[in-house]
GROMACS .gro file of C-alpha atoms in nm:
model
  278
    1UNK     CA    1   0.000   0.000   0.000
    2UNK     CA    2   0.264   0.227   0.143
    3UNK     CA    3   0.452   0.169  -0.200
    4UNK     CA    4   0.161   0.206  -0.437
    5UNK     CA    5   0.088   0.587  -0.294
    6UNK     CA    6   0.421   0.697  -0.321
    7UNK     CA    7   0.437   0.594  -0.707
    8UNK     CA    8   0.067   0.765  -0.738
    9UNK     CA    9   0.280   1.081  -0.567
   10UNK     CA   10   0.540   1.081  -0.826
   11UNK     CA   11   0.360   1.067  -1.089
   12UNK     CA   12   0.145   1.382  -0.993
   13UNK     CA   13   0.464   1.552  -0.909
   14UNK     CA   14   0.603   1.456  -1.234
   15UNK     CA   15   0.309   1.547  -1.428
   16UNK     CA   16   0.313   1.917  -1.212
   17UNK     CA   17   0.639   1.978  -1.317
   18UNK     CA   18   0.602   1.889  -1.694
   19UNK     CA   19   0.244   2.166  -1.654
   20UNK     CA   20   0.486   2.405  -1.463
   21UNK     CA   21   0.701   2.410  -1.761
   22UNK     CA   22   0.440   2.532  -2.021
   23UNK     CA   23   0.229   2.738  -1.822
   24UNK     CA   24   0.488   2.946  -1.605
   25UNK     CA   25   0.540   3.302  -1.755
   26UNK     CA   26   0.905   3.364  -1.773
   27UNK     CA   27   1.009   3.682  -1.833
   28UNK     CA   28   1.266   3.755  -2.135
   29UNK     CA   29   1.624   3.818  -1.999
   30UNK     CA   30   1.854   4.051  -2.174
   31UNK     CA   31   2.068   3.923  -2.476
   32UNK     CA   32   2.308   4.171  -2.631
   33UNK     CA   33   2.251   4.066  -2.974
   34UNK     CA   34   1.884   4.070  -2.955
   35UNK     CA   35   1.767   4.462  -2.891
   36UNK     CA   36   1.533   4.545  -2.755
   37UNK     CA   37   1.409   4.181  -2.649
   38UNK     CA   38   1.446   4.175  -2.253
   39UNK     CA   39   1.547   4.569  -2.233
   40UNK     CA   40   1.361   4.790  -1.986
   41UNK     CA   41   1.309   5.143  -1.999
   42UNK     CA   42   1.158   5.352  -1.679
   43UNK     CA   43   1.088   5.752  -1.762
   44UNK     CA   44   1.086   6.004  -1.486
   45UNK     CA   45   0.855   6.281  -1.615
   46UNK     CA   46   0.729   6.605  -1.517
   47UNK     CA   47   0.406   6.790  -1.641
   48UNK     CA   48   0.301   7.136  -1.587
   49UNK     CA   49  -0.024   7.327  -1.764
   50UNK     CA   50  -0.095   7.687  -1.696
   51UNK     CA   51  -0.076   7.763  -1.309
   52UNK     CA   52  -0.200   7.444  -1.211
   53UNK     CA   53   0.034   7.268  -0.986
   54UNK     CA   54   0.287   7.025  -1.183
   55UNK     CA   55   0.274   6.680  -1.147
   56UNK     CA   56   0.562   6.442  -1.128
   57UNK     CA   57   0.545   6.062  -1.253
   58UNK     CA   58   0.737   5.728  -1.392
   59UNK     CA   59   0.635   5.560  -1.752
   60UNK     CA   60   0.749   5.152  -1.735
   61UNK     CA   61   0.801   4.931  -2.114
   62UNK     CA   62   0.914   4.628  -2.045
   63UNK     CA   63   0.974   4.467  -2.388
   64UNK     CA   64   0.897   4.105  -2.398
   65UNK     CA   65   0.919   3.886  -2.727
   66UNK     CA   66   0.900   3.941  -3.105
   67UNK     CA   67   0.579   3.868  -3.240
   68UNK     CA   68   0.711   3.940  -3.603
   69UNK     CA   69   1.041   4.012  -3.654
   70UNK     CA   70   1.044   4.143  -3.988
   71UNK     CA   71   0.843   4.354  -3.966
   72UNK     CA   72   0.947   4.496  -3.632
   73UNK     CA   73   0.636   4.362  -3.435
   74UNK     CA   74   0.701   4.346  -3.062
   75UNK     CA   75   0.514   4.278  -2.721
   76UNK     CA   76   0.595   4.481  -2.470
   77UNK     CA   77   0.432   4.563  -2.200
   78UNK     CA   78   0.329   4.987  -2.025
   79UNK     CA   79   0.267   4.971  -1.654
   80UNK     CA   80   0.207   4.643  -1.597
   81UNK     CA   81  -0.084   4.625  -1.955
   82UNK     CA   82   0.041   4.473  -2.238
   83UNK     CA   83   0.073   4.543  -2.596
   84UNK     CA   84   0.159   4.436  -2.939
   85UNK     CA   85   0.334   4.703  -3.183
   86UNK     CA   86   0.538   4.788  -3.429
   87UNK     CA   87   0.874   4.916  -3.260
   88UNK     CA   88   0.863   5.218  -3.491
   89UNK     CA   89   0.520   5.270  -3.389
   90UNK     CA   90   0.583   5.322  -3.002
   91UNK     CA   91   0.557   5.688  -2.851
   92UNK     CA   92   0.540   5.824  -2.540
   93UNK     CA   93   0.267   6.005  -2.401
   94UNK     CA   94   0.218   6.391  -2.358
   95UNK     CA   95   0.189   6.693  -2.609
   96UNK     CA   96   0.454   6.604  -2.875
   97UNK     CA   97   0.416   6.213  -2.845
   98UNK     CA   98   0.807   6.137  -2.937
   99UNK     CA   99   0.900   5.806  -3.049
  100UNK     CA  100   1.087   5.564  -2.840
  101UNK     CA  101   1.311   5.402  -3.057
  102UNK     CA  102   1.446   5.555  -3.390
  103UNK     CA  103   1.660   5.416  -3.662
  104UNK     CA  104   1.947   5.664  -3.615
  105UNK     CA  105   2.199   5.446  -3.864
  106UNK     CA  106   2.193   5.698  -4.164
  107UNK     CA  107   2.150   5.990  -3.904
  108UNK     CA  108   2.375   6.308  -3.991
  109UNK     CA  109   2.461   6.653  -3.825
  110UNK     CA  110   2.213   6.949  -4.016
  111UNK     CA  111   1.994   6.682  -4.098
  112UNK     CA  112   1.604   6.705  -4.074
  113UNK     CA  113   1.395   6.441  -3.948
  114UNK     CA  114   1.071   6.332  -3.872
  115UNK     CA  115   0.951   6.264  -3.548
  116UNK     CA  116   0.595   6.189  -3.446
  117UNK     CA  117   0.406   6.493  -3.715
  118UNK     CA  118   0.732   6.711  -3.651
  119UNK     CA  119   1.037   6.803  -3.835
  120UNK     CA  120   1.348   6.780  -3.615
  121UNK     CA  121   1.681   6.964  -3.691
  122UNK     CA  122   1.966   6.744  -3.626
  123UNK     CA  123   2.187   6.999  -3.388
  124UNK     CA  124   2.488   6.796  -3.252
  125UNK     CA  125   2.643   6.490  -3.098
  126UNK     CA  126   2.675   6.554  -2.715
  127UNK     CA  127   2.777   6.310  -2.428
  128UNK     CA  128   2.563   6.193  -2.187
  129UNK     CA  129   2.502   6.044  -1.851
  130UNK     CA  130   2.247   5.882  -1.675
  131UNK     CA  131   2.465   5.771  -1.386
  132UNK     CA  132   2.836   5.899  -1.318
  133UNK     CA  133   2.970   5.615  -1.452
  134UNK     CA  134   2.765   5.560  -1.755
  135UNK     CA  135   2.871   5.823  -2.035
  136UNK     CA  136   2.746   5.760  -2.392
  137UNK     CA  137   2.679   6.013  -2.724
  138UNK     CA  138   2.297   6.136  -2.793
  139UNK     CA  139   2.196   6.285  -3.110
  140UNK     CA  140   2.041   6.640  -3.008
  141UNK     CA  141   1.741   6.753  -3.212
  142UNK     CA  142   1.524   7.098  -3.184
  143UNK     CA  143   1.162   7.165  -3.313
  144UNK     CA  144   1.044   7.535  -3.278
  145UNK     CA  145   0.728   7.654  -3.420
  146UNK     CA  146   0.529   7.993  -3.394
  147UNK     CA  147   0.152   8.024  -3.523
  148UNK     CA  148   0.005   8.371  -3.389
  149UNK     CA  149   0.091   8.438  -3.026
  150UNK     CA  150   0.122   8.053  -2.975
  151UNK     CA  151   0.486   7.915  -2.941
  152UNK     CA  152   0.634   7.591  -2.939
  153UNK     CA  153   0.974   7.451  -2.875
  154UNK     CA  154   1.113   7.110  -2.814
  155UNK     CA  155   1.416   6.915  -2.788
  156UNK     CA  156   1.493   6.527  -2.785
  157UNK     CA  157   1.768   6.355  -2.724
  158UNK     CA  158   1.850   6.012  -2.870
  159UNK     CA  159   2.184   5.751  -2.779
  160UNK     CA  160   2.361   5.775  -3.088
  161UNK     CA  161   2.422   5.353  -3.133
  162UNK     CA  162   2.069   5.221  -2.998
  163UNK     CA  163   1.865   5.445  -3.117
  164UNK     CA  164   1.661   5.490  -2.773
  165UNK     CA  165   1.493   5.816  -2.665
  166UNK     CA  166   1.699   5.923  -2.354
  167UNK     CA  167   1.565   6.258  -2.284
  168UNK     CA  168   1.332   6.483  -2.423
  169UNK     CA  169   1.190   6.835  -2.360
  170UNK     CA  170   0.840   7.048  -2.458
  171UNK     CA  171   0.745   7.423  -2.380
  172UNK     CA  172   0.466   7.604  -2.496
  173UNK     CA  173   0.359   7.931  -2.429
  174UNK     CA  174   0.103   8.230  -2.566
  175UNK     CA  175   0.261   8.575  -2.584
  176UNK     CA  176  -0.077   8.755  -2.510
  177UNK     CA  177  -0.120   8.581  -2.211
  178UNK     CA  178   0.113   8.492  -1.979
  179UNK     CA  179  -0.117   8.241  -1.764
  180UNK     CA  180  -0.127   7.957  -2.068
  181UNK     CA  181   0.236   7.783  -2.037
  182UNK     CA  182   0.229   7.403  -2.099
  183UNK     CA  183   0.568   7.221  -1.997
  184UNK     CA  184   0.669   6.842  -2.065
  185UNK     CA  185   1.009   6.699  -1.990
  186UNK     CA  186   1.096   6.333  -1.901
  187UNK     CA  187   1.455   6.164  -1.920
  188UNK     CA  188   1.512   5.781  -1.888
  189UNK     CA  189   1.521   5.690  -1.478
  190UNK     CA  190   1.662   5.362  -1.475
  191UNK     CA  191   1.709   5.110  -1.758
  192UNK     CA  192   1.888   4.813  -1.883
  193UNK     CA  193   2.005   4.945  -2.240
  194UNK     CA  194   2.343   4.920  -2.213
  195UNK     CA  195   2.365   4.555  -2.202
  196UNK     CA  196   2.279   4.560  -2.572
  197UNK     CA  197   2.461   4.595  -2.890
  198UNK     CA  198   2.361   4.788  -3.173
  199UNK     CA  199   2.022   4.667  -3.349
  200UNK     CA  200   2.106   4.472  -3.660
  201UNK     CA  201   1.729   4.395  -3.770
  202UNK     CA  202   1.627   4.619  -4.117
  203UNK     CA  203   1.327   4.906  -4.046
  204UNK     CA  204   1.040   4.772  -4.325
  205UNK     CA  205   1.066   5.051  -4.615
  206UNK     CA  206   0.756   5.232  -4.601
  207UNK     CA  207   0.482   5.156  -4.870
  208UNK     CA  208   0.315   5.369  -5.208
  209UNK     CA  209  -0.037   5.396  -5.220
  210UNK     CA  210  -0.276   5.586  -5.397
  211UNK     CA  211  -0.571   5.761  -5.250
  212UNK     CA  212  -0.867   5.954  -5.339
  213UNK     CA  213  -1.021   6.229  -5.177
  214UNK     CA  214  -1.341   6.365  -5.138
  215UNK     CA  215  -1.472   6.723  -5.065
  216UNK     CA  216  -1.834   6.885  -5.075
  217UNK     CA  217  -1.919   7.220  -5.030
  218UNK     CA  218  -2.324   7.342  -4.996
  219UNK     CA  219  -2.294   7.576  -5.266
  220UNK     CA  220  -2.083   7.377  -5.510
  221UNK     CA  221  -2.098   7.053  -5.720
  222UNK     CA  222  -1.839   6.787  -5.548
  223UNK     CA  223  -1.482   6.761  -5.652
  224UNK     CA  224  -1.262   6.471  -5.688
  225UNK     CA  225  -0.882   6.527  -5.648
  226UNK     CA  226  -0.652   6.223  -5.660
  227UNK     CA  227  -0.307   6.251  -5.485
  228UNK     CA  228  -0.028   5.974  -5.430
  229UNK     CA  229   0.051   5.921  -5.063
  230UNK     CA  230   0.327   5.730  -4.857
  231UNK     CA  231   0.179   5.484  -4.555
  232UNK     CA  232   0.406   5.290  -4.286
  233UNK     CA  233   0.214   4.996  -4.275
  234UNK     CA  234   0.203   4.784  -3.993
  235UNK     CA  235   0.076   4.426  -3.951
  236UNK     CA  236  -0.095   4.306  -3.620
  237UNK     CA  237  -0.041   3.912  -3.545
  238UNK     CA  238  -0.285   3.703  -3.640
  239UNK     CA  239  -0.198   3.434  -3.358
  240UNK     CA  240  -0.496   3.367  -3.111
  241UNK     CA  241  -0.416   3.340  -2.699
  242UNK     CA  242  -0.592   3.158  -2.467
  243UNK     CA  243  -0.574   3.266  -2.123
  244UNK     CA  244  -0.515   2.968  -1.858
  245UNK     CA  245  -0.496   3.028  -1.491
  246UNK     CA  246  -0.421   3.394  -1.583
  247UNK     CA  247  -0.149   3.332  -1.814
  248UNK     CA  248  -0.164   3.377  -2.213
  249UNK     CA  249  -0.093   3.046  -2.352
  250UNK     CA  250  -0.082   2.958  -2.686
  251UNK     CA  251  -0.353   2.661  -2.818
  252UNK     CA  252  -0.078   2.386  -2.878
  253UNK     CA  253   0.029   2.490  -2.556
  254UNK     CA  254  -0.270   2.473  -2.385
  255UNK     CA  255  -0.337   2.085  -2.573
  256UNK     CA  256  -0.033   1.973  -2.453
  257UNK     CA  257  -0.105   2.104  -2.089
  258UNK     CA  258  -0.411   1.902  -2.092
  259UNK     CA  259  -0.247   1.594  -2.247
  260UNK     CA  260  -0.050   1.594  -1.936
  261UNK     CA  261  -0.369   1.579  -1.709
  262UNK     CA  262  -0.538   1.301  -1.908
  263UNK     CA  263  -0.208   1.116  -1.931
  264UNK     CA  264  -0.161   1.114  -1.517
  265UNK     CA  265  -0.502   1.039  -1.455
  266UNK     CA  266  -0.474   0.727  -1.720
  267UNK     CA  267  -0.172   0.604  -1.523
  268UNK     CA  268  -0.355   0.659  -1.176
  269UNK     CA  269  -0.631   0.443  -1.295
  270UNK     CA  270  -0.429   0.177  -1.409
  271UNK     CA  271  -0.203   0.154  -1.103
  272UNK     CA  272  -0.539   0.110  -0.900
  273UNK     CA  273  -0.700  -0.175  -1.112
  274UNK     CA  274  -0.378  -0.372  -1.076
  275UNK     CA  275  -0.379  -0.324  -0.696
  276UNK     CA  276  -0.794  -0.390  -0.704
  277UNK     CA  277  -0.700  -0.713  -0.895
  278UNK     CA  278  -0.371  -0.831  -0.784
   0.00000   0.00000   0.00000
């Protein structure tokens, strides 16, 4: 008897560690040649509007896994949610919405580039810290705009191998009235980046397509203009999830987990007949 339950206890142990090895969530660790898979990034940022009283908080990614690595698609999660998205795609939240991650490899001194709607001067190559014994180079761009009284400036400041948003600064203000000031900074507050290499994955080249437009007017006959546009496109994953005990699992996961149960219950019953019959 004594012998018979502790081979009925093995088995279930065995068959709980064989379930504990698909249905555990392990977090991705850090691999130098695999940016940004395992990297996290935690913001420290700073909001003011008008003369309401400023409020300080901390923006978490944690990027996970590739979803599809060609064309850049990554899940990551924000504070604990997650999300699947292009890497080029991700911005961070506030007024000017800057992109996390750029591809900086063709990136020159005086040149202009485009950054969430807004055209970026290229000022210089600068070192930077985070901590005293962490220097690296950031590219240093400026946007300044003025419509009426309304003015705009801000800067952003990207490491010059990775590609990651490090720092980055907004100020707006109306000349006619000095009570409507918006300012937006944020700079990276702790982070994992420099455990990685340079990215050596290609950015998809953006896609032509040709659209047609629309307009009506009460007093005149419609109009049809046609104009030739360029689109990023990005494609979502088309893999379905099942969530088990909590945990996204995928559904040849999930069969094999279940395999397991049937299999240890199949052996339970078979040790019992031969003791019923023995």
């Amino acid at each position: 008897m004594l012998r018979k339950h502790r081979f009925m206890v093995l088995t279930c142990m065995f068959g709980l560690f064989l379930l504990s090895t698909n249905t555990v969530l392990v977090n991705a660790q850090a691999q130098s040649d695999d940016f940004p898979i395992g990297m996290y990034i935690e913001y420290i940022v700073y909001n003011e509007i008008s003369s309401s009283p400023g409020s300080t908080y901390s923006i978490r990614y944690d990027f996970m896994r590739w979803i599809d690595q060609e064309d850049l698609i990554v899940e990551y999660e924000k504070d604990s949610v997650e999300y699947s998205e292009s890497l080029t795609e991700i911005c961070l939240d506030g007024p000017i919405r800057p992109s996390l991650w750029m591809d900086i490899s063709a990136w020159q001194v005086g040149d202009d580039i485009e950054i969430s709607g807004r055209l970026y001067a290229l000022i210089s190559i600068s070192s930077y810290s985070i901590t005293p014994s962490d220097y690296f180079e950031i590219f240093r761009l400026e946007y300044s705009n003025s419509v009426s009284s309304i003015h705009q400036f801000s800067s952003l400041h990207y490491h010059r191998q990775l590609g990651i948003l490090v720092t980055y600064y907004y100020h707006a203000y109306d000349s006619e009235d000095s009570s409507l000031v918006e300012h937006y900074d944020g700079s990276i507050l702790t982070s994992n980046f420099t455990q990685y290499n340079p990215p050596t994955f290609t950015v998809p080249e953006p896609t032509q397509s040709t659209t047609t437009t629309t307009s009506t007017t009460p007093s005149t006959s419609t109009s049809t203009s046609t104009t030739t546009s360029t689109t990023q496109t990005t494609r979502s994953s088309t893999t379905s999830t099942i969530t088990l005990l909590g945990i996204p699992q995928s559904p040849l996961t999930v069969i094999m987990e279940i395999g397991i149960f049937i299999e240890v219950f199949i052996i339970i019953k078979i040790v019992r007949s031969r003791d019923k019959y023995a």
